[in-house]
Amino acid sequence: MMDRPDYDTYFMDIAHLVSKRSTCLRRKVGAIIVKDKRILSTGYNGAPAGMKHCEELGGCLREKLKVPSGQRHELCRGLHAEQNAIIQAALFGVSVKDGTIYCTNAPCVVCAKMMMNAGIREIVYEDGYPDELAEEMLADSIIKVRKFSVKKQ
């Protein structure tokens, strides 16, 4: 019998691979948007294209200011992985409506709102993220949210 991963494991493994491109000094996050078992877009967290990364500028501003995780997103040069996956799809004219996003971490409130308006129907995440407002808003939305767990084969 073939040892073949189920689709959730397959897509989450790819999200982890995507996260390796991250330039963030605090947390490496990867996201992929899928529809009908096909990858539409990928994203990882880091500075906008063509901009210097935090490492090139002498470190993370949020670390220097001792900003807790999940707070004061405006004090970061980077975009989140989910934002970059949505933006990448838009840049190339790919609709993510009714798609599923696989992300190595649960979304922040900014990403959650973007996913709502982009028409994402499901979020599959592996690790948590300390953003209670995101959890509350997603609970009130039509988006299905589920925590990924490795299935025993």
Short mmCIF file of N, CA and C in Angstrom, two decimals:
data_model
loop_
_atom_site.label_atom_id
_atom_site.label_comp_id
_atom_site.label_asym_id
_atom_site.label_seq_id
_atom_site.Cartn_x
_atom_site.Cartn_y
_atom_site.Cartn_z
N MET A 1 0.84 -1.19 0.00
CA MET A 1 0.00 0.00 0.00
C MET A 1 0.89 1.25 0.00
N MET A 2 0.53 2.22 -0.83
CA MET A 2 1.30 3.45 -0.94
C MET A 2 1.14 4.31 0.31
N ASP A 3 2.23 4.90 0.74
CA ASP A 3 2.20 5.84 1.87
C ASP A 3 2.03 7.24 1.28
N ARG A 4 0.77 7.66 1.15
CA ARG A 4 0.43 8.90 0.47
C ARG A 4 -0.26 9.84 1.44
N PRO A 5 0.17 11.11 1.55
CA PRO A 5 -0.48 12.01 2.50
C PRO A 5 -1.89 12.39 2.03
N ASP A 6 -2.78 12.62 3.01
CA ASP A 6 -4.09 13.15 2.65
C ASP A 6 -3.91 14.61 2.20
N TYR A 7 -4.95 15.20 1.63
CA TYR A 7 -4.82 16.55 1.07
C TYR A 7 -4.48 17.59 2.13
N ASP A 8 -5.06 17.51 3.31
CA ASP A 8 -4.72 18.49 4.36
C ASP A 8 -3.23 18.45 4.67
N THR A 9 -2.68 17.26 4.83
CA THR A 9 -1.26 17.12 5.14
C THR A 9 -0.41 17.62 3.97
N TYR A 10 -0.79 17.26 2.78
CA TYR A 10 -0.09 17.69 1.56
C TYR A 10 -0.02 19.21 1.48
N PHE A 11 -1.17 19.87 1.64
CA PHE A 11 -1.21 21.32 1.52
C PHE A 11 -0.51 22.01 2.69
N MET A 12 -0.63 21.46 3.89
CA MET A 12 0.06 22.06 5.04
C MET A 12 1.57 21.89 4.90
N ASP A 13 2.00 20.75 4.38
CA ASP A 13 3.43 20.57 4.13
C ASP A 13 3.95 21.63 3.15
N ILE A 14 3.16 21.92 2.14
CA ILE A 14 3.56 22.95 1.16
C ILE A 14 3.58 24.32 1.83
N ALA A 15 2.62 24.61 2.69
CA ALA A 15 2.63 25.89 3.42
C ALA A 15 3.90 26.03 4.26
N HIS A 16 4.33 24.92 4.87
CA HIS A 16 5.58 24.95 5.64
C HIS A 16 6.78 25.20 4.74
N LEU A 17 6.78 24.61 3.56
CA LEU A 17 7.86 24.86 2.60
C LEU A 17 7.88 26.33 2.19
N VAL A 18 6.71 26.89 1.91
CA VAL A 18 6.59 28.30 1.53
C VAL A 18 7.13 29.19 2.65
N SER A 19 6.87 28.82 3.90
CA SER A 19 7.32 29.65 5.04
C SER A 19 8.84 29.80 5.08
N LYS A 20 9.55 28.88 4.45
CA LYS A 20 11.02 28.96 4.46
C LYS A 20 11.54 30.14 3.66
N ARG A 21 10.69 30.76 2.84
CA ARG A 21 11.07 31.97 2.09
C ARG A 21 10.90 33.24 2.93
N SER A 22 10.29 33.13 4.08
CA SER A 22 10.03 34.28 4.93
C SER A 22 11.30 35.01 5.31
N THR A 23 11.21 36.34 5.36
CA THR A 23 12.33 37.16 5.81
C THR A 23 12.09 37.71 7.22
N CYS A 24 11.00 37.33 7.84
CA CYS A 24 10.66 37.81 9.18
C CYS A 24 11.63 37.24 10.21
N LEU A 25 12.08 38.07 11.12
CA LEU A 25 13.01 37.65 12.15
C LEU A 25 12.31 37.05 13.35
N ARG A 26 10.99 37.29 13.49
CA ARG A 26 10.24 36.82 14.66
C ARG A 26 9.56 35.48 14.45
N ARG A 27 8.93 35.33 13.29
CA ARG A 27 8.12 34.14 13.05
C ARG A 27 8.04 33.88 11.54
N LYS A 28 8.35 32.68 11.14
CA LYS A 28 8.27 32.30 9.72
C LYS A 28 6.90 31.69 9.47
N VAL A 29 6.12 32.33 8.58
CA VAL A 29 4.75 31.88 8.31
C VAL A 29 4.58 31.68 6.81
N GLY A 30 3.88 30.61 6.45
CA GLY A 30 3.57 30.34 5.06
C GLY A 30 2.08 30.10 4.89
N ALA A 31 1.56 30.45 3.73
CA ALA A 31 0.14 30.26 3.43
C ALA A 31 -0.02 29.87 1.97
N ILE A 32 -1.00 29.02 1.72
CA ILE A 32 -1.37 28.72 0.33
C ILE A 32 -2.88 28.74 0.24
N ILE A 33 -3.37 29.21 -0.89
CA ILE A 33 -4.81 29.24 -1.15
C ILE A 33 -5.10 28.17 -2.20
N VAL A 34 -6.08 27.34 -1.89
CA VAL A 34 -6.41 26.17 -2.69
C VAL A 34 -7.89 26.20 -3.05
N LYS A 35 -8.20 25.74 -4.22
CA LYS A 35 -9.60 25.54 -4.63
C LYS A 35 -9.66 24.31 -5.50
N ASP A 36 -10.62 23.46 -5.23
CA ASP A 36 -10.78 22.22 -6.00
C ASP A 36 -9.48 21.41 -6.06
N LYS A 37 -8.77 21.36 -4.92
CA LYS A 37 -7.53 20.59 -4.77
C LYS A 37 -6.40 21.11 -5.66
N ARG A 38 -6.48 22.37 -6.06
CA ARG A 38 -5.45 23.00 -6.88
C ARG A 38 -4.95 24.24 -6.16
N ILE A 39 -3.64 24.46 -6.17
CA ILE A 39 -3.05 25.63 -5.53
C ILE A 39 -3.25 26.84 -6.43
N LEU A 40 -3.85 27.89 -5.85
CA LEU A 40 -4.09 29.13 -6.58
C LEU A 40 -2.99 30.15 -6.34
N SER A 41 -2.49 30.18 -5.11
CA SER A 41 -1.55 31.22 -4.73
C SER A 41 -0.79 30.80 -3.47
N THR A 42 0.39 31.39 -3.30
CA THR A 42 1.17 31.16 -2.08
C THR A 42 1.62 32.51 -1.52
N GLY A 43 1.96 32.52 -0.24
CA GLY A 43 2.50 33.74 0.37
C GLY A 43 3.28 33.42 1.62
N TYR A 44 4.24 34.24 1.90
CA TYR A 44 5.00 34.14 3.15
C TYR A 44 5.16 35.54 3.70
N ASN A 45 5.49 35.65 4.98
CA ASN A 45 5.59 36.97 5.58
C ASN A 45 6.96 37.60 5.33
N GLY A 46 6.93 38.91 5.11
CA GLY A 46 8.15 39.65 4.87
C GLY A 46 7.86 41.02 4.29
N ALA A 47 8.90 41.80 4.11
CA ALA A 47 8.78 43.16 3.58
C ALA A 47 8.22 43.14 2.16
N PRO A 48 7.57 44.25 1.75
CA PRO A 48 7.06 44.32 0.38
C PRO A 48 8.19 44.14 -0.65
N ALA A 49 7.82 43.66 -1.83
CA ALA A 49 8.79 43.42 -2.90
C ALA A 49 9.62 44.67 -3.15
N GLY A 50 10.94 44.47 -3.24
CA GLY A 50 11.85 45.57 -3.54
C GLY A 50 12.27 46.40 -2.33
N MET A 51 11.68 46.13 -1.18
CA MET A 51 12.01 46.88 0.04
C MET A 51 13.06 46.11 0.84
N LYS A 52 13.81 46.83 1.65
CA LYS A 52 14.80 46.18 2.50
C LYS A 52 14.09 45.38 3.59
N HIS A 53 14.68 44.23 3.92
CA HIS A 53 14.16 43.39 4.99
C HIS A 53 14.71 43.88 6.32
N CYS A 54 14.04 43.51 7.39
CA CYS A 54 14.45 43.95 8.73
C CYS A 54 15.90 43.60 9.04
N GLU A 55 16.32 42.42 8.62
CA GLU A 55 17.70 42.01 8.88
C GLU A 55 18.68 42.99 8.26
N GLU A 56 18.34 43.49 7.06
CA GLU A 56 19.21 44.46 6.37
C GLU A 56 19.21 45.82 7.06
N LEU A 57 18.20 46.07 7.87
CA LEU A 57 18.07 47.36 8.56
C LEU A 57 18.49 47.29 10.02
N GLY A 58 19.10 46.20 10.42
CA GLY A 58 19.61 46.11 11.77
C GLY A 58 18.68 45.48 12.79
N GLY A 59 17.64 44.81 12.33
CA GLY A 59 16.78 44.08 13.27
C GLY A 59 15.31 44.45 13.17
N CYS A 60 14.54 43.79 13.99
CA CYS A 60 13.08 43.92 14.01
C CYS A 60 12.66 45.10 14.89
N LEU A 61 11.95 46.04 14.31
CA LEU A 61 11.45 47.20 15.06
C LEU A 61 10.54 46.77 16.21
N ARG A 62 9.69 45.80 15.97
CA ARG A 62 8.77 45.33 17.01
C ARG A 62 9.53 44.72 18.19
N GLU A 63 10.61 44.00 17.90
CA GLU A 63 11.45 43.45 18.96
C GLU A 63 12.10 44.57 19.76
N LYS A 64 12.63 45.57 19.04
CA LYS A 64 13.29 46.70 19.70
C LYS A 64 12.33 47.44 20.62
N LEU A 65 11.06 47.55 20.19
CA LEU A 65 10.05 48.27 20.98
C LEU A 65 9.34 47.36 21.99
N LYS A 66 9.71 46.09 21.99
CA LYS A 66 9.12 45.08 22.89
C LYS A 66 7.59 44.98 22.74
N VAL A 67 7.15 45.00 21.48
CA VAL A 67 5.72 44.87 21.16
C VAL A 67 5.33 43.40 21.25
N PRO A 68 4.32 43.06 22.06
CA PRO A 68 3.90 41.66 22.16
C PRO A 68 3.34 41.13 20.84
N SER A 69 3.50 39.84 20.64
CA SER A 69 2.95 39.19 19.45
C SER A 69 1.44 39.43 19.39
N GLY A 70 0.94 39.69 18.19
CA GLY A 70 -0.49 39.89 18.00
C GLY A 70 -0.95 41.31 18.21
N GLN A 71 -0.04 42.24 18.46
CA GLN A 71 -0.42 43.64 18.71
C GLN A 71 0.36 44.59 17.81
N ARG A 72 -0.23 45.76 17.57
CA ARG A 72 0.43 46.87 16.86
C ARG A 72 1.06 46.46 15.53
N HIS A 73 0.24 45.82 14.68
CA HIS A 73 0.73 45.34 13.38
C HIS A 73 1.29 46.46 12.51
N GLU A 74 0.82 47.68 12.74
CA GLU A 74 1.28 48.81 11.92
C GLU A 74 2.75 49.14 12.15
N LEU A 75 3.35 48.60 13.21
CA LEU A 75 4.76 48.85 13.50
C LEU A 75 5.68 47.80 12.87
N CYS A 76 5.20 47.15 11.85
CA CYS A 76 5.98 46.11 11.18
C CYS A 76 6.15 46.47 9.71
N ARG A 77 7.35 46.27 9.19
CA ARG A 77 7.61 46.51 7.76
C ARG A 77 6.99 45.42 6.88
N GLY A 78 6.73 44.28 7.47
CA GLY A 78 6.31 43.13 6.69
C GLY A 78 4.82 43.00 6.49
N LEU A 79 4.49 42.24 5.48
CA LEU A 79 3.12 41.79 5.24
C LEU A 79 3.01 40.37 5.76
N HIS A 80 1.81 39.99 6.16
CA HIS A 80 1.60 38.61 6.63
C HIS A 80 1.47 37.67 5.44
N ALA A 81 1.72 36.40 5.68
CA ALA A 81 1.67 35.39 4.63
C ALA A 81 0.30 35.36 3.94
N GLU A 82 -0.76 35.45 4.75
CA GLU A 82 -2.12 35.42 4.18
C GLU A 82 -2.36 36.62 3.28
N GLN A 83 -1.88 37.79 3.71
CA GLN A 83 -2.02 39.00 2.90
C GLN A 83 -1.28 38.82 1.58
N ASN A 84 -0.07 38.31 1.65
CA ASN A 84 0.71 38.12 0.42
C ASN A 84 0.07 37.09 -0.51
N ALA A 85 -0.54 36.04 0.02
CA ALA A 85 -1.21 35.05 -0.83
C ALA A 85 -2.41 35.69 -1.55
N ILE A 86 -3.18 36.50 -0.83
CA ILE A 86 -4.33 37.19 -1.45
C ILE A 86 -3.86 38.20 -2.48
N ILE A 87 -2.84 38.98 -2.14
CA ILE A 87 -2.30 40.00 -3.05
C ILE A 87 -1.71 39.35 -4.29
N GLN A 88 -0.99 38.25 -4.11
CA GLN A 88 -0.39 37.55 -5.25
C GLN A 88 -1.47 37.07 -6.22
N ALA A 89 -2.55 36.54 -5.68
CA ALA A 89 -3.66 36.11 -6.54
C ALA A 89 -4.25 37.30 -7.29
N ALA A 90 -4.47 38.40 -6.58
CA ALA A 90 -5.04 39.59 -7.22
C ALA A 90 -4.11 40.13 -8.31
N LEU A 91 -2.83 40.14 -8.04
CA LEU A 91 -1.84 40.64 -8.99
C LEU A 91 -1.90 39.90 -10.32
N PHE A 92 -2.19 38.60 -10.25
CA PHE A 92 -2.24 37.79 -11.47
C PHE A 92 -3.66 37.46 -11.92
N GLY A 93 -4.66 38.13 -11.34
CA GLY A 93 -6.04 37.97 -11.80
C GLY A 93 -6.67 36.63 -11.45
N VAL A 94 -6.28 36.05 -10.31
CA VAL A 94 -6.82 34.75 -9.90
C VAL A 94 -7.81 34.98 -8.76
N SER A 95 -9.05 34.57 -8.97
CA SER A 95 -10.06 34.70 -7.93
C SER A 95 -9.85 33.64 -6.85
N VAL A 96 -9.90 34.08 -5.59
CA VAL A 96 -9.77 33.15 -4.46
C VAL A 96 -11.14 32.88 -3.83
N LYS A 97 -12.19 33.39 -4.45
CA LYS A 97 -13.55 33.20 -3.93
C LYS A 97 -13.84 31.71 -3.77
N ASP A 98 -14.35 31.33 -2.61
CA ASP A 98 -14.68 29.95 -2.25
C ASP A 98 -13.45 29.07 -2.07
N GLY A 99 -12.29 29.68 -1.91
CA GLY A 99 -11.07 28.92 -1.70
C GLY A 99 -10.85 28.58 -0.24
N THR A 100 -9.88 27.72 -0.02
CA THR A 100 -9.43 27.34 1.33
C THR A 100 -8.01 27.83 1.47
N ILE A 101 -7.72 28.46 2.61
CA ILE A 101 -6.35 28.90 2.87
C ILE A 101 -5.75 28.00 3.94
N TYR A 102 -4.58 27.46 3.64
CA TYR A 102 -3.81 26.66 4.59
C TYR A 102 -2.70 27.57 5.08
N CYS A 103 -2.59 27.72 6.39
CA CYS A 103 -1.60 28.62 6.95
C CYS A 103 -0.93 27.97 8.15
N THR A 104 0.35 28.22 8.28
CA THR A 104 1.09 27.63 9.39
C THR A 104 0.67 28.21 10.73
N ASN A 105 0.04 29.40 10.73
CA ASN A 105 -0.45 30.02 11.95
C ASN A 105 -1.86 30.55 11.75
N ALA A 106 -2.62 30.63 12.83
CA ALA A 106 -3.96 31.22 12.77
C ALA A 106 -3.82 32.69 12.37
N PRO A 107 -4.84 33.25 11.72
CA PRO A 107 -4.73 34.62 11.23
C PRO A 107 -4.91 35.69 12.32
N CYS A 108 -4.31 36.85 12.08
CA CYS A 108 -4.58 38.04 12.88
C CYS A 108 -5.89 38.65 12.41
N VAL A 109 -6.37 39.66 13.08
CA VAL A 109 -7.66 40.27 12.72
C VAL A 109 -7.59 40.93 11.34
N VAL A 110 -6.46 41.55 11.00
CA VAL A 110 -6.35 42.20 9.68
C VAL A 110 -6.47 41.15 8.58
N CYS A 111 -5.76 40.04 8.73
CA CYS A 111 -5.83 38.97 7.73
C CYS A 111 -7.21 38.34 7.69
N ALA A 112 -7.81 38.15 8.86
CA ALA A 112 -9.16 37.57 8.91
C ALA A 112 -10.15 38.43 8.13
N LYS A 113 -10.08 39.75 8.30
CA LYS A 113 -10.99 40.64 7.57
C LYS A 113 -10.73 40.59 6.08
N MET A 114 -9.45 40.51 5.69
CA MET A 114 -9.13 40.40 4.26
C MET A 114 -9.69 39.11 3.67
N MET A 115 -9.56 38.02 4.42
CA MET A 115 -10.07 36.73 3.94
C MET A 115 -11.59 36.76 3.79
N MET A 116 -12.27 37.41 4.74
CA MET A 116 -13.73 37.53 4.65
C MET A 116 -14.12 38.24 3.37
N ASN A 117 -13.48 39.36 3.10
CA ASN A 117 -13.84 40.14 1.91
C ASN A 117 -13.33 39.54 0.61
N ALA A 118 -12.33 38.67 0.68
CA ALA A 118 -11.82 38.00 -0.53
C ALA A 118 -12.67 36.78 -0.89
N GLY A 119 -13.58 36.38 0.01
CA GLY A 119 -14.44 35.24 -0.29
C GLY A 119 -13.87 33.89 0.11
N ILE A 120 -12.83 33.88 0.93
CA ILE A 120 -12.29 32.61 1.42
C ILE A 120 -13.38 31.91 2.21
N ARG A 121 -13.57 30.61 1.99
CA ARG A 121 -14.65 29.89 2.68
C ARG A 121 -14.15 29.03 3.84
N GLU A 122 -12.82 28.74 3.86
CA GLU A 122 -12.29 27.89 4.92
C GLU A 122 -10.85 28.27 5.23
N ILE A 123 -10.53 28.23 6.53
CA ILE A 123 -9.17 28.46 6.99
C ILE A 123 -8.72 27.21 7.73
N VAL A 124 -7.58 26.68 7.34
CA VAL A 124 -6.98 25.54 8.03
C VAL A 124 -5.63 26.04 8.53
N TYR A 125 -5.44 26.02 9.85
CA TYR A 125 -4.21 26.54 10.43
C TYR A 125 -3.60 25.48 11.34
N GLU A 126 -2.30 25.61 11.58
CA GLU A 126 -1.63 24.63 12.43
C GLU A 126 -1.36 25.19 13.82
N ASP A 127 -0.64 26.29 13.91
CA ASP A 127 -0.31 26.86 15.21
C ASP A 127 -1.20 28.07 15.50
N GLY A 128 -1.36 28.36 16.77
CA GLY A 128 -2.20 29.48 17.18
C GLY A 128 -1.54 30.83 16.96
N TYR A 129 -2.30 31.88 17.23
CA TYR A 129 -1.82 33.26 17.15
C TYR A 129 -2.65 34.05 18.15
N PRO A 130 -2.01 34.88 18.98
CA PRO A 130 -2.74 35.55 20.06
C PRO A 130 -3.55 36.76 19.61
N ASP A 131 -4.69 36.53 18.98
CA ASP A 131 -5.54 37.63 18.53
C ASP A 131 -7.00 37.28 18.78
N GLU A 132 -7.51 37.70 19.92
CA GLU A 132 -8.87 37.38 20.33
C GLU A 132 -9.91 38.00 19.40
N LEU A 133 -9.67 39.21 18.91
CA LEU A 133 -10.64 39.85 18.01
C LEU A 133 -10.76 39.05 16.71
N ALA A 134 -9.66 38.53 16.21
CA ALA A 134 -9.71 37.69 15.01
C ALA A 134 -10.59 36.47 15.26
N GLU A 135 -10.40 35.83 16.41
CA GLU A 135 -11.21 34.65 16.75
C GLU A 135 -12.68 35.00 16.84
N GLU A 136 -13.00 36.12 17.48
CA GLU A 136 -14.40 36.55 17.62
C GLU A 136 -15.02 36.85 16.26
N MET A 137 -14.31 37.59 15.43
CA MET A 137 -14.86 37.95 14.12
C MET A 137 -15.03 36.72 13.23
N LEU A 138 -14.07 35.82 13.27
CA LEU A 138 -14.20 34.61 12.46
C LEU A 138 -15.35 33.73 12.95
N ALA A 139 -15.59 33.72 14.26
CA ALA A 139 -16.71 32.95 14.81
C ALA A 139 -18.05 33.51 14.32
N ASP A 140 -18.10 34.81 14.06
CA ASP A 140 -19.32 35.46 13.57
C ASP A 140 -19.44 35.41 12.06
N SER A 141 -18.41 34.96 11.38
CA SER A 141 -18.41 34.95 9.91
C SER A 141 -18.91 33.60 9.38
N ILE A 142 -18.98 33.52 8.07
CA ILE A 142 -19.40 32.26 7.44
C ILE A 142 -18.20 31.38 7.11
N ILE A 143 -17.00 31.86 7.42
CA ILE A 143 -15.79 31.08 7.13
C ILE A 143 -15.68 29.93 8.12
N LYS A 144 -15.43 28.75 7.59
CA LYS A 144 -15.16 27.58 8.43
C LYS A 144 -13.69 27.65 8.85
N VAL A 145 -13.44 27.51 10.14
CA VAL A 145 -12.08 27.56 10.67
C VAL A 145 -11.80 26.24 11.37
N ARG A 146 -10.66 25.63 11.01
CA ARG A 146 -10.32 24.40 11.71
C ARG A 146 -8.81 24.30 11.89
N LYS A 147 -8.45 23.72 13.02
CA LYS A 147 -7.06 23.51 13.36
C LYS A 147 -6.60 22.20 12.71
N PHE A 148 -5.48 22.28 12.04
CA PHE A 148 -4.90 21.12 11.38
C PHE A 148 -4.30 20.19 12.44
N SER A 149 -4.54 18.94 12.26
CA SER A 149 -3.85 17.94 13.09
C SER A 149 -3.44 16.78 12.20
N VAL A 150 -2.25 16.30 12.41
CA VAL A 150 -1.71 15.23 11.57
C VAL A 150 -2.55 13.97 11.81
N LYS A 151 -2.97 13.38 10.72
CA LYS A 151 -3.77 12.15 10.79
C LYS A 151 -2.83 10.95 10.84
N LYS A 152 -3.16 9.99 11.66
CA LYS A 152 -2.37 8.75 11.74
C LYS A 152 -2.71 7.90 10.52
N GLN A 153 -1.68 7.36 9.91
CA GLN A 153 -1.93 6.56 8.70
C GLN A 153 -1.73 5.10 8.95
#
